[in-house]
mmCIF file with all atom_site columns, C-alpha atoms in Angstrom:
data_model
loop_
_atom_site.group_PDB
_atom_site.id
_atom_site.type_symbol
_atom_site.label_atom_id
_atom_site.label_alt_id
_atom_site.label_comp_id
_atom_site.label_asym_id
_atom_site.label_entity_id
_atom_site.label_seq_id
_atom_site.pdbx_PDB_ins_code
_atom_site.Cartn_x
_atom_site.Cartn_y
_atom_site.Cartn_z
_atom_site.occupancy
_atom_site.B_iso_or_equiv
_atom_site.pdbx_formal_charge
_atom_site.auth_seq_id
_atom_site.auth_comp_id
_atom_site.auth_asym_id
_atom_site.auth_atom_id
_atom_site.pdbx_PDB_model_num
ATOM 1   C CA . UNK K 1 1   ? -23.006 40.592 -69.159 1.00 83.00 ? 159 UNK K CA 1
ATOM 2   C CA . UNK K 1 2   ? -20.280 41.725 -71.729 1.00 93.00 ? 160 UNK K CA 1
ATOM 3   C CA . UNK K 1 3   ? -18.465 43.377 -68.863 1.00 95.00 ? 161 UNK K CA 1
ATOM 4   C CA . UNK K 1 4   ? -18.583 39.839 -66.845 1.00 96.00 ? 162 UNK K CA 1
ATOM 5   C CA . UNK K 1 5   ? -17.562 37.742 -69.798 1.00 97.00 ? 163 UNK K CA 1
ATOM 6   C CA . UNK K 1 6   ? -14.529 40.030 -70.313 1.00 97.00 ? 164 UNK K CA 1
ATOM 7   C CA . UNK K 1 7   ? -13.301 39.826 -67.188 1.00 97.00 ? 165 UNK K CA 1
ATOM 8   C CA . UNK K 1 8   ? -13.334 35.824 -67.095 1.00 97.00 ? 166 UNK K CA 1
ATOM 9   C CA . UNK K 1 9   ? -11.307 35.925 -70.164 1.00 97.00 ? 167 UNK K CA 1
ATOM 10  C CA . UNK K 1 10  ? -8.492  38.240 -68.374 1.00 97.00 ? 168 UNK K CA 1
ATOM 11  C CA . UNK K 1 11  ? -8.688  36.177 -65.141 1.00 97.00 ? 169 UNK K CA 1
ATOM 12  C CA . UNK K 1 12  ? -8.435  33.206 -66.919 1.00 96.00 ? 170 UNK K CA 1
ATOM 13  C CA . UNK K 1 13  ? -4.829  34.638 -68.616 1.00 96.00 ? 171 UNK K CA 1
ATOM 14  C CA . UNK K 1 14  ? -3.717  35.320 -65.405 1.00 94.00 ? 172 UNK K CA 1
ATOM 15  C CA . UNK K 1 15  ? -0.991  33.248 -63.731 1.00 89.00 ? 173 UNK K CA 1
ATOM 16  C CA . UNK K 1 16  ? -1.623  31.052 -61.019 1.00 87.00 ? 174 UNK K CA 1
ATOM 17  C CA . UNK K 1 17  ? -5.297  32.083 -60.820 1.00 91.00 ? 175 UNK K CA 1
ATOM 18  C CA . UNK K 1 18  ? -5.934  31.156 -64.619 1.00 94.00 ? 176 UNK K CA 1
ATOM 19  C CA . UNK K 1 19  ? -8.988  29.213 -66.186 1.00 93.00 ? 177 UNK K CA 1
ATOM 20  C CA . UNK K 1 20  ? -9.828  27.922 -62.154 1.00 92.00 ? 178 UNK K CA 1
ATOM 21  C CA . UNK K 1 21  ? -10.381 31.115 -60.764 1.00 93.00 ? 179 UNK K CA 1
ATOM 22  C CA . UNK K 1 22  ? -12.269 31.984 -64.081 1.00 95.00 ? 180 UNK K CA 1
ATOM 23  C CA . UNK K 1 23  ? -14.455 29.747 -63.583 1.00 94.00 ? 181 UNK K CA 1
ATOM 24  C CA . UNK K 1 24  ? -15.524 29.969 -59.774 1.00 93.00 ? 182 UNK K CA 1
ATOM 25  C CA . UNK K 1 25  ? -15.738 33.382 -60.700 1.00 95.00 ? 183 UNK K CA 1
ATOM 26  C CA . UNK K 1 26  ? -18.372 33.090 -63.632 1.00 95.00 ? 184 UNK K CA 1
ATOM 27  C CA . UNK K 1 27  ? -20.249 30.549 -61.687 1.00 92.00 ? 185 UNK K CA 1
ATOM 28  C CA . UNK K 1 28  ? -20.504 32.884 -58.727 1.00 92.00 ? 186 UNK K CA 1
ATOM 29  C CA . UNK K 1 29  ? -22.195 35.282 -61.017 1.00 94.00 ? 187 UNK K CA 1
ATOM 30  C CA . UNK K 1 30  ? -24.850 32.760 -62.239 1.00 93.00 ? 188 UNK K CA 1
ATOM 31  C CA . UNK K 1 31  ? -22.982 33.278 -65.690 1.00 95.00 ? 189 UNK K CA 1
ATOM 32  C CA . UNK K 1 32  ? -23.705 30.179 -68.702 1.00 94.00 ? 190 UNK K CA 1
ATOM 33  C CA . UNK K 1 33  ? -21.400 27.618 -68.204 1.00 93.00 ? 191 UNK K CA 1
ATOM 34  C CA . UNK K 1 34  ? -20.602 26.005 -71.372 1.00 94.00 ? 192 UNK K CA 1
ATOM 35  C CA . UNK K 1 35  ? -20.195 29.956 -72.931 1.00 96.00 ? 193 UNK K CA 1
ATOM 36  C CA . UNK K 1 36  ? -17.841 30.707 -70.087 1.00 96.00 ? 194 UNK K CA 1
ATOM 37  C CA . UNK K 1 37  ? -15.918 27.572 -70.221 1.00 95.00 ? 195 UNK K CA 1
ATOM 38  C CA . UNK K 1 38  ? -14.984 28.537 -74.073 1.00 96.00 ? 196 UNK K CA 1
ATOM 39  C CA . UNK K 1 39  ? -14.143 31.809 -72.907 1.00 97.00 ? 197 UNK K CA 1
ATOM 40  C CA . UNK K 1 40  ? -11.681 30.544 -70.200 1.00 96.00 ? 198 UNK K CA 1
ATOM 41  C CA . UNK K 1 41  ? -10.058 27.671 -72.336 1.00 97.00 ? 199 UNK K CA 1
ATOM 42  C CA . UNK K 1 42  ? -8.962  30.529 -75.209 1.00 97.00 ? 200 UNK K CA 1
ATOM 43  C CA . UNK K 1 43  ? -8.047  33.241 -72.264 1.00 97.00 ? 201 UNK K CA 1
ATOM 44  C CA . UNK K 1 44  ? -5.886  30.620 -70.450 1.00 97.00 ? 202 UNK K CA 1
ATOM 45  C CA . UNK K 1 45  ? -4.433  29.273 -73.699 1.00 97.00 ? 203 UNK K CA 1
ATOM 46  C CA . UNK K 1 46  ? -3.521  32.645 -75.214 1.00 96.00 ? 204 UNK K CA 1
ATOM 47  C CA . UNK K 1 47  ? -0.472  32.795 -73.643 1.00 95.00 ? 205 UNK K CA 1
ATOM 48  C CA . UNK K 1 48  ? 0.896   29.794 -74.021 1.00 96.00 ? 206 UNK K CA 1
ATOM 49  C CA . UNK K 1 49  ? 2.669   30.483 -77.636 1.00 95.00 ? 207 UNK K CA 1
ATOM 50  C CA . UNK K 1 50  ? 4.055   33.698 -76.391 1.00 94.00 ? 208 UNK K CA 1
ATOM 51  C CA . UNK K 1 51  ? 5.437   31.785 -72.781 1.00 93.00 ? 209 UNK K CA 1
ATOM 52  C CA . UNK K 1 52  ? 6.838   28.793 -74.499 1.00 94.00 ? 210 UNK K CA 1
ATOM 53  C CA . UNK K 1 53  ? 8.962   31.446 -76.678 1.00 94.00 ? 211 UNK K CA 1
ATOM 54  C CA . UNK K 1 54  ? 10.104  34.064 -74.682 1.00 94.00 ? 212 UNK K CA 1
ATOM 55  C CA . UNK K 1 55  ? 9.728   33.465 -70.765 1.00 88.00 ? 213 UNK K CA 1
ATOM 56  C CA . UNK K 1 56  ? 12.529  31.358 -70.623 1.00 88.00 ? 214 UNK K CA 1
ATOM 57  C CA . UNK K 1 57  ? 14.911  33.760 -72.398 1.00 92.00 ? 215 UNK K CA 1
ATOM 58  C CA . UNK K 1 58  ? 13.574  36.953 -70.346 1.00 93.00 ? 216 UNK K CA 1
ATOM 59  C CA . UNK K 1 59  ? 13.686  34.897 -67.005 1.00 92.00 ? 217 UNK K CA 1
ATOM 60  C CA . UNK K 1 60  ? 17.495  34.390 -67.813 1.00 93.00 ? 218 UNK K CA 1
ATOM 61  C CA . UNK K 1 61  ? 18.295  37.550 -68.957 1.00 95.00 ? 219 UNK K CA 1
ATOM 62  C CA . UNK K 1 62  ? 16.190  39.294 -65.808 1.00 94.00 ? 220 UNK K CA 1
ATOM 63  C CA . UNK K 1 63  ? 18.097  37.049 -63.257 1.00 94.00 ? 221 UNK K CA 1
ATOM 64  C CA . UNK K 1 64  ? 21.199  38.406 -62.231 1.00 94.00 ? 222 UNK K CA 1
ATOM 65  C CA . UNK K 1 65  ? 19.052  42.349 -62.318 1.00 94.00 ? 223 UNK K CA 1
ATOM 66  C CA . UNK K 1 66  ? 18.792  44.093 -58.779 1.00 91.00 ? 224 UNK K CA 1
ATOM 67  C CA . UNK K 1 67  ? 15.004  44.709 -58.498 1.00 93.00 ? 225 UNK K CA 1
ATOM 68  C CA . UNK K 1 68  ? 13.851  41.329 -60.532 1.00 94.00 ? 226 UNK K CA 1
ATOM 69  C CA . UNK K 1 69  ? 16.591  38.684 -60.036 1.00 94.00 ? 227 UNK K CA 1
ATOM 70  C CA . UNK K 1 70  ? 14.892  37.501 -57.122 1.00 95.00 ? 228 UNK K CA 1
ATOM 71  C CA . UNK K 1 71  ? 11.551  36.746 -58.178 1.00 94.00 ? 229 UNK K CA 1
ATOM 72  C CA . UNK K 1 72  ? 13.086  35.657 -62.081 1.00 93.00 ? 230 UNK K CA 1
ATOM 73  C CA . UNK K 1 73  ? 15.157  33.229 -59.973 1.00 94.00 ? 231 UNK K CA 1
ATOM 74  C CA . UNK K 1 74  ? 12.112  31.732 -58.065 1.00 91.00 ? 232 UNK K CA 1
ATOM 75  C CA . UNK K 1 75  ? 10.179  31.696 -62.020 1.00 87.00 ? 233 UNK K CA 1
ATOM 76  C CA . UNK K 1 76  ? 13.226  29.953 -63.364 1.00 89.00 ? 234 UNK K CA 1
ATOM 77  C CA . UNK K 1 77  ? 13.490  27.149 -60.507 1.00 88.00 ? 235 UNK K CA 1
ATOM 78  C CA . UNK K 1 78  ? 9.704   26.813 -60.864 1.00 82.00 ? 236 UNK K CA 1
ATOM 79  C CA . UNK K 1 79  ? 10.302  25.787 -64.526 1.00 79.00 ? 237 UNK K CA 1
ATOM 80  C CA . UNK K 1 80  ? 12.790  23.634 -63.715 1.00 83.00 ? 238 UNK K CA 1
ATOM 81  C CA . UNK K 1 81  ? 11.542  21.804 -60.827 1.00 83.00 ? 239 UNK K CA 1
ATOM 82  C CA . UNK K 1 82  ? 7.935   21.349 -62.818 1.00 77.00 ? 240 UNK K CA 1
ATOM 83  C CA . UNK K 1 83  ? 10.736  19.945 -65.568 1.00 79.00 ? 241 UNK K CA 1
ATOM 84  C CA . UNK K 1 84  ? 12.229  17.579 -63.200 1.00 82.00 ? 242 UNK K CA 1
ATOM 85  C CA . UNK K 1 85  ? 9.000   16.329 -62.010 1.00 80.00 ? 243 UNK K CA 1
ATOM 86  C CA . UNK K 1 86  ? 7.544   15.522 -65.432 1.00 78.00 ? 244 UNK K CA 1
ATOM 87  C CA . UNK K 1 87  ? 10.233  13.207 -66.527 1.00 81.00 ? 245 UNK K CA 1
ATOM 88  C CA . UNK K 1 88  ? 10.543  12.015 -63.178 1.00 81.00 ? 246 UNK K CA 1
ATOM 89  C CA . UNK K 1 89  ? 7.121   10.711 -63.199 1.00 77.00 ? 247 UNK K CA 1
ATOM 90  C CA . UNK K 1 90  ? 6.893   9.917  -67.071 1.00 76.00 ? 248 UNK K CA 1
ATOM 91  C CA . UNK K 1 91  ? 10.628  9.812  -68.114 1.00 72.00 ? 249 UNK K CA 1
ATOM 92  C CA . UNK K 1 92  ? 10.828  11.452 -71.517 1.00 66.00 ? 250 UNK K CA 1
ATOM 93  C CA . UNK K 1 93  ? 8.270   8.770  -73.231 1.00 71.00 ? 251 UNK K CA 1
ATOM 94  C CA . UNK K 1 94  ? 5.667   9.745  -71.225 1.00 86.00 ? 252 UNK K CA 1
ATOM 95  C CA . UNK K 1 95  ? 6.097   13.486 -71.181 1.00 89.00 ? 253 UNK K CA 1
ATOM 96  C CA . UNK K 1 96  ? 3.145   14.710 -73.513 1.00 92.00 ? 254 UNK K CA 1
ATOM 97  C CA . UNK K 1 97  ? 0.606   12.480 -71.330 1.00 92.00 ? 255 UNK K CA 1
ATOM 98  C CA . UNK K 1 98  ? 2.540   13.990 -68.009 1.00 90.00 ? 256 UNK K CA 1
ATOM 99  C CA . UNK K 1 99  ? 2.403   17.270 -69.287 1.00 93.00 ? 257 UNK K CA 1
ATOM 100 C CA . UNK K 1 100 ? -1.334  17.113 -69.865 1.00 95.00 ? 258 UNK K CA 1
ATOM 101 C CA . UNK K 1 101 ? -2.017  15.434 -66.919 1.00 93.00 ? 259 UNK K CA 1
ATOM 102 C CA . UNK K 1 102 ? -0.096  18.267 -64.577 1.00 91.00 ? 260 UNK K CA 1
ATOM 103 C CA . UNK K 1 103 ? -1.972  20.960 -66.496 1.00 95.00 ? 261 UNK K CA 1
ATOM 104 C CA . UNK K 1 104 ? -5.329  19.273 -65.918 1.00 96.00 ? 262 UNK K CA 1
ATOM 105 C CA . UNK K 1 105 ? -5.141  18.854 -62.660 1.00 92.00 ? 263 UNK K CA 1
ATOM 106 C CA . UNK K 1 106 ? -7.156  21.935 -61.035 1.00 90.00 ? 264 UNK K CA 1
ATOM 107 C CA . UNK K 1 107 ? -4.207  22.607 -58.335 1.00 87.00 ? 265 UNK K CA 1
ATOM 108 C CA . UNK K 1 108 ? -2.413  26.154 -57.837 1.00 81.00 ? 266 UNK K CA 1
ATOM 109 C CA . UNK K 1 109 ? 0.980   26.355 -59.570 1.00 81.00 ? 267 UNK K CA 1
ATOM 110 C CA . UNK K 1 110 ? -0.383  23.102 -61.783 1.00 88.00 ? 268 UNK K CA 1
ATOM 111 C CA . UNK K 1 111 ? -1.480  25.507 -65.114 1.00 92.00 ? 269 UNK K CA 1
ATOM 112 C CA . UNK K 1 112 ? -0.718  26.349 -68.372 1.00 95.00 ? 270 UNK K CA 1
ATOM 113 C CA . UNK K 1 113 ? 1.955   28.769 -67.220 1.00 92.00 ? 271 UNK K CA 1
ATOM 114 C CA . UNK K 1 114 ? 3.855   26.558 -65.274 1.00 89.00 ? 272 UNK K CA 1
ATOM 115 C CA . UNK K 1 115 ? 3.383   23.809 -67.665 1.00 91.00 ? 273 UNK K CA 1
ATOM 116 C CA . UNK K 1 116 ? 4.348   25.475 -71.098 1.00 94.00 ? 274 UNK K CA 1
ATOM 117 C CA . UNK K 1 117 ? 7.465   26.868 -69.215 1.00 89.00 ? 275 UNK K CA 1
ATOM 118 C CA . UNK K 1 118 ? 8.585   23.521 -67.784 1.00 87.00 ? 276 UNK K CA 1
ATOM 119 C CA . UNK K 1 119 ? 8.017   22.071 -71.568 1.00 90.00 ? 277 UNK K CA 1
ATOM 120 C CA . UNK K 1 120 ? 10.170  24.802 -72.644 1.00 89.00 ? 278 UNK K CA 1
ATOM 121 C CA . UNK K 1 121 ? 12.976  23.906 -70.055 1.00 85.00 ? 279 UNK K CA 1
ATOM 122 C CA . UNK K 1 122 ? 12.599  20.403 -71.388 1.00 86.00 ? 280 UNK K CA 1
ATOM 123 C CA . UNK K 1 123 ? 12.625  21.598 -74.719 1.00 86.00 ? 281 UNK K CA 1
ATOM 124 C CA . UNK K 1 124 ? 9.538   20.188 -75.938 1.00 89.00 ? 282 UNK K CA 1
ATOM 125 C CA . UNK K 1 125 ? 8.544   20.771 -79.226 1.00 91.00 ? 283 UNK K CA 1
ATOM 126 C CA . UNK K 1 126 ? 6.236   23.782 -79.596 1.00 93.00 ? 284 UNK K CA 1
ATOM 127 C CA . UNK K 1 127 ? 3.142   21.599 -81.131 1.00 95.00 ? 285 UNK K CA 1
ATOM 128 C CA . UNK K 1 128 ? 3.391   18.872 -78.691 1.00 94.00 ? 286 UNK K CA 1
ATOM 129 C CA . UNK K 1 129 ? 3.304   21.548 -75.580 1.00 95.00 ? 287 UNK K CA 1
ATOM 130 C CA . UNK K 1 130 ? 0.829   23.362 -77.181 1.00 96.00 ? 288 UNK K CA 1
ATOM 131 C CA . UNK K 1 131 ? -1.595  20.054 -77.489 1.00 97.00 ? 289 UNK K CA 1
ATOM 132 C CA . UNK K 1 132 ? -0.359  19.014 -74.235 1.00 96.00 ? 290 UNK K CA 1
ATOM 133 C CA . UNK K 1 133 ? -1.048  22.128 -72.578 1.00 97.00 ? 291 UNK K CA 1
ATOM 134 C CA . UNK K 1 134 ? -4.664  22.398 -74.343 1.00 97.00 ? 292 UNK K CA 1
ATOM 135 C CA . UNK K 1 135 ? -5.693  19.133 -73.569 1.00 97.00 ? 293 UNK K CA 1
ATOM 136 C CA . UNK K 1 136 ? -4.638  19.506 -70.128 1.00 97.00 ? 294 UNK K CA 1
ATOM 137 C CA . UNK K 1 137 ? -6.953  22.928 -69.965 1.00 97.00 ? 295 UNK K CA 1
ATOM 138 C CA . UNK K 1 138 ? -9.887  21.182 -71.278 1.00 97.00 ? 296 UNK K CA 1
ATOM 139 C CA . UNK K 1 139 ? -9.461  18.912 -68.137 1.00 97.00 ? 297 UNK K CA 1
ATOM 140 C CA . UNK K 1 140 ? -8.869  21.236 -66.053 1.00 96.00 ? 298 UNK K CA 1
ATOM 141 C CA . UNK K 1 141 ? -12.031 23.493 -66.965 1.00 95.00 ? 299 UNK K CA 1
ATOM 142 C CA . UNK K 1 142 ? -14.373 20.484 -67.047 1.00 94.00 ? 300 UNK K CA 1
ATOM 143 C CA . UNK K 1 143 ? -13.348 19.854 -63.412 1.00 94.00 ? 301 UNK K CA 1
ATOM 144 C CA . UNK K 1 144 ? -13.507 22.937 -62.199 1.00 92.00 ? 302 UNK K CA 1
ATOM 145 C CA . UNK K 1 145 ? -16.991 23.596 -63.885 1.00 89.00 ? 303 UNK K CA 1
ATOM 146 C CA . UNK K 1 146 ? -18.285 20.850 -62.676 1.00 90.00 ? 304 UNK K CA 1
ATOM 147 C CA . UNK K 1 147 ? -16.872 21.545 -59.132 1.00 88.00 ? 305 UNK K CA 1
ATOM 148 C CA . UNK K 1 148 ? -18.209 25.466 -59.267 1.00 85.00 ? 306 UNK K CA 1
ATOM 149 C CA . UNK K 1 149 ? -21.639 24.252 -60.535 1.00 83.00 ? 307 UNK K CA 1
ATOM 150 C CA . UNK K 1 150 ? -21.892 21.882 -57.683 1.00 80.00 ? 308 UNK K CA 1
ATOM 151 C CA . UNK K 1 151 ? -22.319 18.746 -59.828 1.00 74.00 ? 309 UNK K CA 1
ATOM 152 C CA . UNK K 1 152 ? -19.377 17.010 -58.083 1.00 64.00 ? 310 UNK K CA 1
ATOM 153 C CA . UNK K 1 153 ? -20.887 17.620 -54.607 1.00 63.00 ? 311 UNK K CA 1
ATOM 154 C CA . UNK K 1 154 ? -24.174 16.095 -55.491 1.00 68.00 ? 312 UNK K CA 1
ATOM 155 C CA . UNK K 1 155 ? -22.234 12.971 -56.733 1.00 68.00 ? 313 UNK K CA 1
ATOM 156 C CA . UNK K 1 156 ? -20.345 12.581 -53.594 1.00 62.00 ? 314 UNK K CA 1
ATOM 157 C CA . UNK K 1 157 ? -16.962 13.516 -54.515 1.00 58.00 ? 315 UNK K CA 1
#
């Protein structure tokens, strides 16, 4: 079970897949669902301090290199455009509830990777991303769990 539990918390740290994937996964091997939740939330929120501080800087630097420009490019207009959408939808007075609610939303490319590193384009503050981001994982994982445990099918949505 050890072996299961630690590979929920790396899946769960990984991009696009993150805490979602985590989660189908531990429910597809009958794992507990409020220990694996806890898992997944600190996995998927791990990162965060370390993205908010340094992918923006290393996706600039890498971005004009021959073998990773490309892909640092597509990372750094990824940022930008989840940027643009947040104020868009929230201007900049609504940011920490549009930030939470993009993270929380169980959608690929919606996570706490693309959402601390649109909050660092923005230049949030590091505490207000971080809560932001959090609360918008917490969402996130009860959706999912309750989605992967079939609760949300028996309710009719």
């Amino acid at each position: 079970m050890l072996t299961h539990y630690l590979i929920v918390f790396f899946i769960s740290m990984v991009p696009i897949v993150e805490l979602r994937g985590a989660l189908v996964y531990a429910a597809g091997f009958d794992m507990p669902m409020v220990t694996s939740y806890i898992i997944c939330v600190i996995g998927n929120m791990l990162p965060v301090p370390i993205i908010y501080l340094f992918a923006r800087k290393v996706l600039v630097w890498g971005s004009d290199k021959k073998f990773i420009g490309k892909f640092f490019r597509f990372c750094i207009d990824k940022g930008e455009r989840g940027g643009q959408k947040l104020v868009k939808t929230a201007g900049r007075g609504g940011l920490f509830v549009a930030l939470m609610l993009f993270v929380g939303i169980p959608l690929p490319g919606t996570g706490a990777w693309t959402g601390t590193l649109a909050a660092s384009f923005l230049n949030m503050g590091a505490k207000s991303t971080a809560l932001a981001v959090s609360l918008g994982v917490i969402i996130a994982g009860i959706i999912m769990g309750l989605a992967s445990t079939g609760v949300l099918a028996v309710i009719g949505l």
